[in-house]
mmCIF file of C-alpha atoms in Angstrom:
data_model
loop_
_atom_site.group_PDB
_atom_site.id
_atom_site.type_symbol
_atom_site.label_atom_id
_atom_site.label_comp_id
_atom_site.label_asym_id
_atom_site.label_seq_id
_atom_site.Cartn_x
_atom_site.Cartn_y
_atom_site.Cartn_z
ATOM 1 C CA UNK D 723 2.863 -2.299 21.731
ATOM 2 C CA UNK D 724 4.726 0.065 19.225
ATOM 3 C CA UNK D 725 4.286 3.737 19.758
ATOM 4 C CA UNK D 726 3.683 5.880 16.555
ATOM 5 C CA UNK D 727 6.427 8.696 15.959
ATOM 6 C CA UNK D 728 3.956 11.349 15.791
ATOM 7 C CA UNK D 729 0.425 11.244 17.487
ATOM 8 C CA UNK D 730 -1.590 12.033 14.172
ATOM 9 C CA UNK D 731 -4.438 9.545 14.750
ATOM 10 C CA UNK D 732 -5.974 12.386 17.339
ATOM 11 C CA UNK D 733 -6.779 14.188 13.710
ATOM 12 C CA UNK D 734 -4.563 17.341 13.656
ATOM 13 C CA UNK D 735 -6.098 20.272 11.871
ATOM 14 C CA UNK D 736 -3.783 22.539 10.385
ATOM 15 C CA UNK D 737 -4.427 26.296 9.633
ATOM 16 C CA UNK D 738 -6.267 27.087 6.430
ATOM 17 C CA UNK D 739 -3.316 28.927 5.167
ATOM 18 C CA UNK D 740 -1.045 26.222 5.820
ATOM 19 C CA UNK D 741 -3.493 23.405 4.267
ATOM 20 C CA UNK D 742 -3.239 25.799 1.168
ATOM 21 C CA UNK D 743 0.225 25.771 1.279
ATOM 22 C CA UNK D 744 0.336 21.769 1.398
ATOM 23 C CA UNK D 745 -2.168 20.762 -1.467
ATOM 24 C CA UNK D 746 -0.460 22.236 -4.062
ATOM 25 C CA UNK D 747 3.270 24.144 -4.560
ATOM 26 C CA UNK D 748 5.564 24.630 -6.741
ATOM 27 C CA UNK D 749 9.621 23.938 -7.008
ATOM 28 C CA UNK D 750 12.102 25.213 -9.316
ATOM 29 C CA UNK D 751 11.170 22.845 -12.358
ATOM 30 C CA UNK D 752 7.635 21.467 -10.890
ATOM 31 C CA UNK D 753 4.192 21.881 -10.019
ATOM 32 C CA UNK D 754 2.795 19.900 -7.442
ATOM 33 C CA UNK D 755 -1.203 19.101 -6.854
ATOM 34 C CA UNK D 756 -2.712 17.051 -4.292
ATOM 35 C CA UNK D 757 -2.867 13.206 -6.000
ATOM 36 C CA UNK D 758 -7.354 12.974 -6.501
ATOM 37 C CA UNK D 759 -8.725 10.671 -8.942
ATOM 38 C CA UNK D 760 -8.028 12.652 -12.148
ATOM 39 C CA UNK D 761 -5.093 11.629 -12.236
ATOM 40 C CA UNK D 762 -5.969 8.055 -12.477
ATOM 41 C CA UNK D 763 -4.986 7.412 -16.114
ATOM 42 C CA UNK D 764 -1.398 8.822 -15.863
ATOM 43 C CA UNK D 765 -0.867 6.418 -12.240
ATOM 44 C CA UNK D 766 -2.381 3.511 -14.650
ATOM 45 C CA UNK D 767 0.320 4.266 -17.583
ATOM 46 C CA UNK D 768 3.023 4.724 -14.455
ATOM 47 C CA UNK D 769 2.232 1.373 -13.186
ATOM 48 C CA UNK D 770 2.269 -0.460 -16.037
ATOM 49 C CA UNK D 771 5.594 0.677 -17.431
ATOM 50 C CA UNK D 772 7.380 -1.819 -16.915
ATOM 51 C CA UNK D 773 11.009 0.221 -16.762
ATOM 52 C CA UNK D 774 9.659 2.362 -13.730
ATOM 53 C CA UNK D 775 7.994 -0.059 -12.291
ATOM 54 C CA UNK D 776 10.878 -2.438 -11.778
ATOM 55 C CA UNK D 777 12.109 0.494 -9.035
ATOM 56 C CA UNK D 778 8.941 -0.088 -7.033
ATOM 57 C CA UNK D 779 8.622 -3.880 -7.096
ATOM 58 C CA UNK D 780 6.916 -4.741 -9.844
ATOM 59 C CA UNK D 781 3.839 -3.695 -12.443
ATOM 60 C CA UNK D 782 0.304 -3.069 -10.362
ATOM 61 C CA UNK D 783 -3.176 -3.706 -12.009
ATOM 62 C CA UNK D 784 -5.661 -1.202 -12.116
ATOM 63 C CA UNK D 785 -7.201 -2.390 -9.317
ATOM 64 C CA UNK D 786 -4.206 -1.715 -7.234
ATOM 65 C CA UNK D 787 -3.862 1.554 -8.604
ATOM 66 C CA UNK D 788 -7.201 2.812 -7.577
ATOM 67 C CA UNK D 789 -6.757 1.291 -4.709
ATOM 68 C CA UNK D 790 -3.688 3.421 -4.111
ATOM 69 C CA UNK D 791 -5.708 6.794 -4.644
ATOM 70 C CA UNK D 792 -8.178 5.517 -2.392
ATOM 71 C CA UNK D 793 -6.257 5.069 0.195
ATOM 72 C CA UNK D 794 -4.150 8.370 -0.704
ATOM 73 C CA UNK D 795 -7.837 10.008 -0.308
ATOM 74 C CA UNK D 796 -8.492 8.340 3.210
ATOM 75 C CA UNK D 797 -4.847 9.128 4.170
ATOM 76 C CA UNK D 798 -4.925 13.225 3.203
ATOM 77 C CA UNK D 799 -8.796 13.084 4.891
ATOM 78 C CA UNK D 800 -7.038 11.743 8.712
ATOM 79 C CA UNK D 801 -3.749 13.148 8.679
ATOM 80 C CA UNK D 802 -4.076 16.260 6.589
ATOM 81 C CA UNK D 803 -1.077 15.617 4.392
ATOM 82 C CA UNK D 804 -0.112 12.603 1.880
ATOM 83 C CA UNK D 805 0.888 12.027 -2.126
ATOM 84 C CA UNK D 806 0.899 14.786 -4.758
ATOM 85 C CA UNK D 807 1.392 14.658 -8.548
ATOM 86 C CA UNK D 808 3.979 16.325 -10.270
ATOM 87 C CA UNK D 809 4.401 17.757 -13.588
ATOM 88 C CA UNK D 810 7.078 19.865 -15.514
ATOM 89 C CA UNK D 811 6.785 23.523 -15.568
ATOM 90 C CA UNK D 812 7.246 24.053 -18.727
ATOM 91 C CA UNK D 813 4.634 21.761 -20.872
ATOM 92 C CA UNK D 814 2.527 20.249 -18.038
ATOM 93 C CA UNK D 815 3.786 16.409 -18.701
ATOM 94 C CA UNK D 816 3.252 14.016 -15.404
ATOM 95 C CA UNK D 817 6.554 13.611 -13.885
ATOM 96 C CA UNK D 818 5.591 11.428 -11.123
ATOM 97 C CA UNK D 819 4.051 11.263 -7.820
ATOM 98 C CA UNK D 820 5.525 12.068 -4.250
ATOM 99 C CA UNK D 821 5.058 12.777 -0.701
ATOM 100 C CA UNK D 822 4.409 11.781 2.896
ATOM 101 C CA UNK D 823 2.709 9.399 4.022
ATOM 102 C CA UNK D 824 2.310 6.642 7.289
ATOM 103 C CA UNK D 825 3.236 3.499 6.758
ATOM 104 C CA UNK D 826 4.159 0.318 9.089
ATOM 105 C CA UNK D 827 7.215 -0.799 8.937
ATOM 106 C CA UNK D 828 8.509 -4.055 10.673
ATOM 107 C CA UNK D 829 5.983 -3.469 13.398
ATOM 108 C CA UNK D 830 6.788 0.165 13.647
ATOM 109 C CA UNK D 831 4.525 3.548 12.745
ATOM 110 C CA UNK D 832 6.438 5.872 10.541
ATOM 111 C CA UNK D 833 6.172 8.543 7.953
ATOM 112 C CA UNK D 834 7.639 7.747 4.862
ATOM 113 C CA UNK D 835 9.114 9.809 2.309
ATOM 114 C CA UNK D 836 7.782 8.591 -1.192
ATOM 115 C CA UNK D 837 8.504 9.611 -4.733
ATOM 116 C CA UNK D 838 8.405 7.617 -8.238
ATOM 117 C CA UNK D 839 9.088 9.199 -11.557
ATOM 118 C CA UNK D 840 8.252 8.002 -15.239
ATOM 119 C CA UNK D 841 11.846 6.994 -16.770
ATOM 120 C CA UNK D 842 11.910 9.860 -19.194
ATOM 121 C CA UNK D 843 12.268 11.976 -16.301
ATOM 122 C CA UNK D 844 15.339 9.691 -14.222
ATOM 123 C CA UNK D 845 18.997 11.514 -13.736
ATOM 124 C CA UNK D 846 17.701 14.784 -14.028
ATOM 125 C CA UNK D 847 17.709 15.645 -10.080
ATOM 126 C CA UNK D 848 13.549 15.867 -10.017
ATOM 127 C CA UNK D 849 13.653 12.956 -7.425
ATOM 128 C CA UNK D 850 15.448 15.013 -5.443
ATOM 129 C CA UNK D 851 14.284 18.450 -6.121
ATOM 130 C CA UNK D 852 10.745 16.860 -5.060
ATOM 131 C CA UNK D 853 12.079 15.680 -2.108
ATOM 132 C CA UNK D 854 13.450 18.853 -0.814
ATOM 133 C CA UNK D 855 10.387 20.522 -1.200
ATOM 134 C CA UNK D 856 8.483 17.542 0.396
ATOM 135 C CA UNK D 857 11.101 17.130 3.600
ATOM 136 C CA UNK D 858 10.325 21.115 4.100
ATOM 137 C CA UNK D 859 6.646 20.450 4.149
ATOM 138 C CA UNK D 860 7.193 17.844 6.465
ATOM 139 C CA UNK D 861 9.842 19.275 9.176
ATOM 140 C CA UNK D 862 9.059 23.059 8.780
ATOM 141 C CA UNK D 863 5.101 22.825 8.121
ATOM 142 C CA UNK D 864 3.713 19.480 9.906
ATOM 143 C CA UNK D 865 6.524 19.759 12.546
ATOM 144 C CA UNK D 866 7.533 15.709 12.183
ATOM 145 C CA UNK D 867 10.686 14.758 13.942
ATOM 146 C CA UNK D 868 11.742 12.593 11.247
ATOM 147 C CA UNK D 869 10.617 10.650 8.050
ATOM 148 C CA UNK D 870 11.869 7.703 6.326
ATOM 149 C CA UNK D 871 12.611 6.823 3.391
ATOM 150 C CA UNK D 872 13.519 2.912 1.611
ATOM 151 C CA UNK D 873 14.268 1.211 -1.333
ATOM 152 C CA UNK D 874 14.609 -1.615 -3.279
ATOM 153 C CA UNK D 875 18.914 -2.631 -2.246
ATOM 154 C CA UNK D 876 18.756 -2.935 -6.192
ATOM 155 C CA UNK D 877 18.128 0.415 -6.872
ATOM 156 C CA UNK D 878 21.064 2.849 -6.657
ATOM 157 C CA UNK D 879 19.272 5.941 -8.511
ATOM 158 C CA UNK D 880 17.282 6.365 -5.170
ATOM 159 C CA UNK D 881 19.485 5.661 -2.527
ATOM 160 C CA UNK D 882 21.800 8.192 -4.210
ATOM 161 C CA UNK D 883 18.966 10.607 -3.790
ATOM 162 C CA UNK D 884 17.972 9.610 -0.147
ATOM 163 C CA UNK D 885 21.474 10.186 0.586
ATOM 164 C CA UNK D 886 21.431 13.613 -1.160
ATOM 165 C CA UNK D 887 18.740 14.646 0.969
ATOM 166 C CA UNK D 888 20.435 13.800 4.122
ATOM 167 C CA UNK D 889 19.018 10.453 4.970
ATOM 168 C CA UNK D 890 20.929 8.137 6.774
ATOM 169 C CA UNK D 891 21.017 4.561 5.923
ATOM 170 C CA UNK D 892 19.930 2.618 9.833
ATOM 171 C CA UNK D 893 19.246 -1.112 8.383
ATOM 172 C CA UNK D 894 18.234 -3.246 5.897
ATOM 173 C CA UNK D 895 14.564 -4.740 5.951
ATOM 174 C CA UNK D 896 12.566 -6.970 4.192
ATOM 175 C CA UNK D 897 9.213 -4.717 2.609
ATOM 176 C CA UNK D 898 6.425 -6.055 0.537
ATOM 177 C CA UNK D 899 8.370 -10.024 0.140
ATOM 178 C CA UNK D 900 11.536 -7.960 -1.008
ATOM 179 C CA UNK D 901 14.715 -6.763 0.582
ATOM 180 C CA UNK D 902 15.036 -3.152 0.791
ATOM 181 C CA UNK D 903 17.557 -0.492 2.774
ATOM 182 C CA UNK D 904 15.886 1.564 5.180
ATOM 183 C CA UNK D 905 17.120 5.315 5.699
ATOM 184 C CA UNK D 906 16.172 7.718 8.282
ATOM 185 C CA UNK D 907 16.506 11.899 8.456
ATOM 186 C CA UNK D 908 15.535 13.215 12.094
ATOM 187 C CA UNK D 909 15.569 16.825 12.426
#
């Protein structure tokens, strides 16, 4: 039987202050806010652009997309962390989503660093400035020991970022039907 990395299934309960801290933030360029249902209509237009989509494995109905801020609900209500929604600084436009969340992979519990971005917003370093501020959440604030992060083996705009945040690339895997690489950052 696989171990999980961290034993969150015992419900950790974070200070207030530091639950504050996590639901929303800000980075240089972005504002981040906990991912709730309002923000169902920009995650629809996300997942049916085609463009970004194509990153991620392919267009999801709307089914799937409520079905992914369901489960981000369930996720941030047992393990006190999960996806936020980003949006420029300046005007307010949705960027994207990211964050952490747990996720099986090949038989093994791990946390996963996540991010997607609408296309207007690719090669500007947001992907990465996100994930700086995420991986500080996660190492300095939860205390994990390490996250993971994977990709499409297609996609080069993200493994250049995984590999600007430090990850490491361990192995390729096969995730959702498709082949992927599979990077890990350990503190």
């Amino acid at each position: 039987m696989v171990q999980p990395i961290l034993q969150i299934s015992d419900h950790l309960s974070f200070p207030k202050i530091v639950m504050q801290l996590i639901e929303t933030f800000s980075t240089r360029r972005l504002l981040a806010e906990r991912l709730c249902f309002q923000h169902l209509n920009e995650l629809y237009r996300m997942h049916q652009d085609q463009q970004v989509m194509a990153t991620l494995g392919g267009v999801r109905s709307d089914e799937a997309t409520r079905l992914l801020i369901l489960n981000n609900l369930n996720h941030w209500q047992q393990y006190e962390f999960g996806l936020w929604v980003f949006r420029d600084k300046t005007n307010h436009q949705f960027v994207g989503r990211a964050g952490l969340r747990n996720i099986n992979v090949e038989g093994n519990n791990e946390i996963e660093l996540a991010y997607a971005l609408m296309a207007n917003f690719w090669g500007k370093g947001l992907a990465t400035e996100m994930g700086e501020e995420i991986l500080k959440i996660g190492f300095e604030l939860l205390n994990l020991p390490e996250i993971v992060c994977f990709t499409l083996t297609t996609n080069k705009a993200s493994q250049r970022v995984m590999e600007k945040l430090g990850f490491k690339y361990e192995r390729d895997i096969i995730h959702a039907n498709l082949p992927h690489l599979f990077y890990r950052l350990t503190v």
